[in-house]
Coordinates of C-alpha atoms in Angstrom, one line a residue:
X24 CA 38.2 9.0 -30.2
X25 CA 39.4 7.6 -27.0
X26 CA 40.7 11.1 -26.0
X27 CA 37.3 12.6 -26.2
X28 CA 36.3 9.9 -24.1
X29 CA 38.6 10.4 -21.5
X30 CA 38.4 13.7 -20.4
X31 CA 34.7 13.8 -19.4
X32 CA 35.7 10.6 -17.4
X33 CA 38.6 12.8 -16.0
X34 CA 36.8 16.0 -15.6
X35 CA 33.5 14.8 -13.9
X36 CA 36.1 13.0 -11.6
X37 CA 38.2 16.7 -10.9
X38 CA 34.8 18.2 -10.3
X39 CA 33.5 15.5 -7.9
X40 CA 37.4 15.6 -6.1
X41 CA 37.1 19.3 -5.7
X42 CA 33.6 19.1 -4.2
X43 CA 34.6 17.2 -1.6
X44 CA 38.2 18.9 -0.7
X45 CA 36.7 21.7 1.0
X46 CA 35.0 19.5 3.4
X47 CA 37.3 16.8 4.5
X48 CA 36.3 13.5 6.3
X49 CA 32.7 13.4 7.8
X50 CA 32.6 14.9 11.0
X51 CA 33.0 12.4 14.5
X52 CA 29.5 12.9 15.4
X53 CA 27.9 12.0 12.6
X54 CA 29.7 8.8 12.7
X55 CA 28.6 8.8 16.5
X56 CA 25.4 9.2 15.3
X57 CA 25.6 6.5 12.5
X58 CA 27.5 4.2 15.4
X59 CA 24.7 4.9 17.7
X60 CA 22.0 4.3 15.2
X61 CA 23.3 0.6 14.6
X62 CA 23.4 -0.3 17.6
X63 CA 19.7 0.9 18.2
X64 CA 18.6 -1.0 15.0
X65 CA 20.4 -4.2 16.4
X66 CA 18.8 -3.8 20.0
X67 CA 15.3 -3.4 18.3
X68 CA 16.3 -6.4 16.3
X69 CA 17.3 -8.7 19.0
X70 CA 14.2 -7.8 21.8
X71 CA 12.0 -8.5 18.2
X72 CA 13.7 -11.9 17.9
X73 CA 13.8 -12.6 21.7
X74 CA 9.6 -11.9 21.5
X75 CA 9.3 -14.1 18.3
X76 CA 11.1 -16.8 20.3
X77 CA 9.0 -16.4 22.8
X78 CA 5.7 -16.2 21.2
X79 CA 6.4 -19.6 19.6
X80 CA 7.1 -21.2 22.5
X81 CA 4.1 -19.8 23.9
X82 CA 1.7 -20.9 21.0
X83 CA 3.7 -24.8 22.0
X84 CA 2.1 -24.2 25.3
X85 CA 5.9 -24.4 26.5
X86 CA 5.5 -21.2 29.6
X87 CA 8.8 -22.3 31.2
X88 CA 10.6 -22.2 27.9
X89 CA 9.1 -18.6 26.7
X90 CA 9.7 -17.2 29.9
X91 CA 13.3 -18.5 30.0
X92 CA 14.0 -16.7 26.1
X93 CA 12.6 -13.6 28.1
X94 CA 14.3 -13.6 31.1
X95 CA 17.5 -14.2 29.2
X96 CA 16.9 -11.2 26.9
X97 CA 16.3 -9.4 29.8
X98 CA 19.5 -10.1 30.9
X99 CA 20.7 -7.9 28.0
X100 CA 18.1 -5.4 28.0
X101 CA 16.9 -5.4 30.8
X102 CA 15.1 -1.7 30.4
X103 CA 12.9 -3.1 27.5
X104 CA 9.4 -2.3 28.3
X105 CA 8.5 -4.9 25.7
X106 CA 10.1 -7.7 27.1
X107 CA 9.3 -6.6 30.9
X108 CA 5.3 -6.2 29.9
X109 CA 5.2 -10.0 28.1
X110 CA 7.4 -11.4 31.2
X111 CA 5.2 -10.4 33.3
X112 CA 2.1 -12.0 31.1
X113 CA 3.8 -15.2 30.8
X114 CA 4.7 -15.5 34.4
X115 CA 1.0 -15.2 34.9
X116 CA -0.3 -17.3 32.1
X117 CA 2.3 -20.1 33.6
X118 CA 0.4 -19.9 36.9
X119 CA -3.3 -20.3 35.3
X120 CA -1.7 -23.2 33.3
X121 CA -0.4 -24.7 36.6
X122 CA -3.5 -24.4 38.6
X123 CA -5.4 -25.6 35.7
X124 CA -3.4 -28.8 35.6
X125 CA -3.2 -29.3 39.4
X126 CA -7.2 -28.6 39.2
X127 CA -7.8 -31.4 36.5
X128 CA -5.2 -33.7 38.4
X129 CA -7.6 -33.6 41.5
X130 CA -10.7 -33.7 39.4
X131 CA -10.0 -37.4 38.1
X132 CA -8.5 -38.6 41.1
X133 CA -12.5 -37.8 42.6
X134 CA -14.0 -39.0 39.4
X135 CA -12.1 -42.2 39.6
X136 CA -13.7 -42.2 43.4
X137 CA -16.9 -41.6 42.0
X138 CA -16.5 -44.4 39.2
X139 CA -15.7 -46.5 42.3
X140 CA -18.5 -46.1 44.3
X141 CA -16.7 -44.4 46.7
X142 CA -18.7 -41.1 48.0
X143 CA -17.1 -40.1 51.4
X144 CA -13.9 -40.6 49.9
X145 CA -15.0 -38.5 46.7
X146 CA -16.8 -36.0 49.3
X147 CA -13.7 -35.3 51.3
X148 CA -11.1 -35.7 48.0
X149 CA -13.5 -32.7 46.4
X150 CA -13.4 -30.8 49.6
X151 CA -9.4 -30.5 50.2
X152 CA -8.7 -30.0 46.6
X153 CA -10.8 -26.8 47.3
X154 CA -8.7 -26.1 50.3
X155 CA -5.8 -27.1 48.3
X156 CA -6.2 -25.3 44.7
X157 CA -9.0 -23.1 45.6
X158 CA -12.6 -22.7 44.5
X159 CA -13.4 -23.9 41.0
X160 CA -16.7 -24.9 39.8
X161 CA -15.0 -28.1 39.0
X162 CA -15.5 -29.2 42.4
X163 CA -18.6 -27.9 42.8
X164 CA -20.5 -30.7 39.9
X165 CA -18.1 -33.2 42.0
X166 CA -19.9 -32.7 45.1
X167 CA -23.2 -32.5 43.5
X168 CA -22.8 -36.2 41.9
X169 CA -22.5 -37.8 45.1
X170 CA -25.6 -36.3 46.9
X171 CA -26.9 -37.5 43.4
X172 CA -26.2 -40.9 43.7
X173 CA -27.2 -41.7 47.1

């Protein structure tokens, strides 16, 4: 019995053998191509891990940290459209969050004038923060309070 057994085993293995003499090993460029293909999925891979990064930090509210995991992606690929296009989105959300800090920073500082009973000073505070940040309508409630208290 073990005979019968046997030679399939051996003849399906002398039929796949001869299939494949005729052709040899697989030709260079389809292991170029398999090569290449690799190292496509593991670029893909790494910008989508680099954005991931990114977008976490971002959601933290952590712009200097996102944009650092870009730019150092960037570093490696830096002809990613991907990563260029959200760069250049967190470079400008980082500036609104900046000028909305530095806007709120020199609102209290003339509510804490206000507060104080100190108008001129809250008058001329409101008025160089303008200069200073630019015109928000922040400043313009700020300098309606005082002419509303006098």
């Amino acid at each position: 019995n073990s005979i019968v057994f046997l030679a399939p085993r051996a003849a399906a293995t002398k039929s796949s053998s001869s299939v494949n003499e005729g052709r040899g090993p697989p030709p260079v460029r389809d292991a170029a191509r398999e090569a290449q293909t690799r190292k496509d999925e593991e670029r893909r891979q790494a910008i989508q891990d680099a954005i991931a990064a990114a977008g976490r930090l971002e959601r933290e509210r952590d712009f200097p940290g996102a944009l650092r995991a870009c730019a150092e992606a960037l570093q490696r690929y830096p002809d990613s459209a991907d990563l260029i296009a959200l760069s250049a989105r967190l470079e400008t959300e980082g500036r609104e969050q900046e000028q909305k800090g530095r806007i709120a920073r020199r609102v209290a500082e003339v509510e804490e004038m206000l507060a104080a009973g100190k108008w001129a000073a809250a008058v001329d505070s409101a008025q160089s923060a303008r200069l200073e940040v630019g015109a928000d309508p922040a400043f313009d409630e700020l300098s309606e309070e005082p002419a509303a208290g006098k």
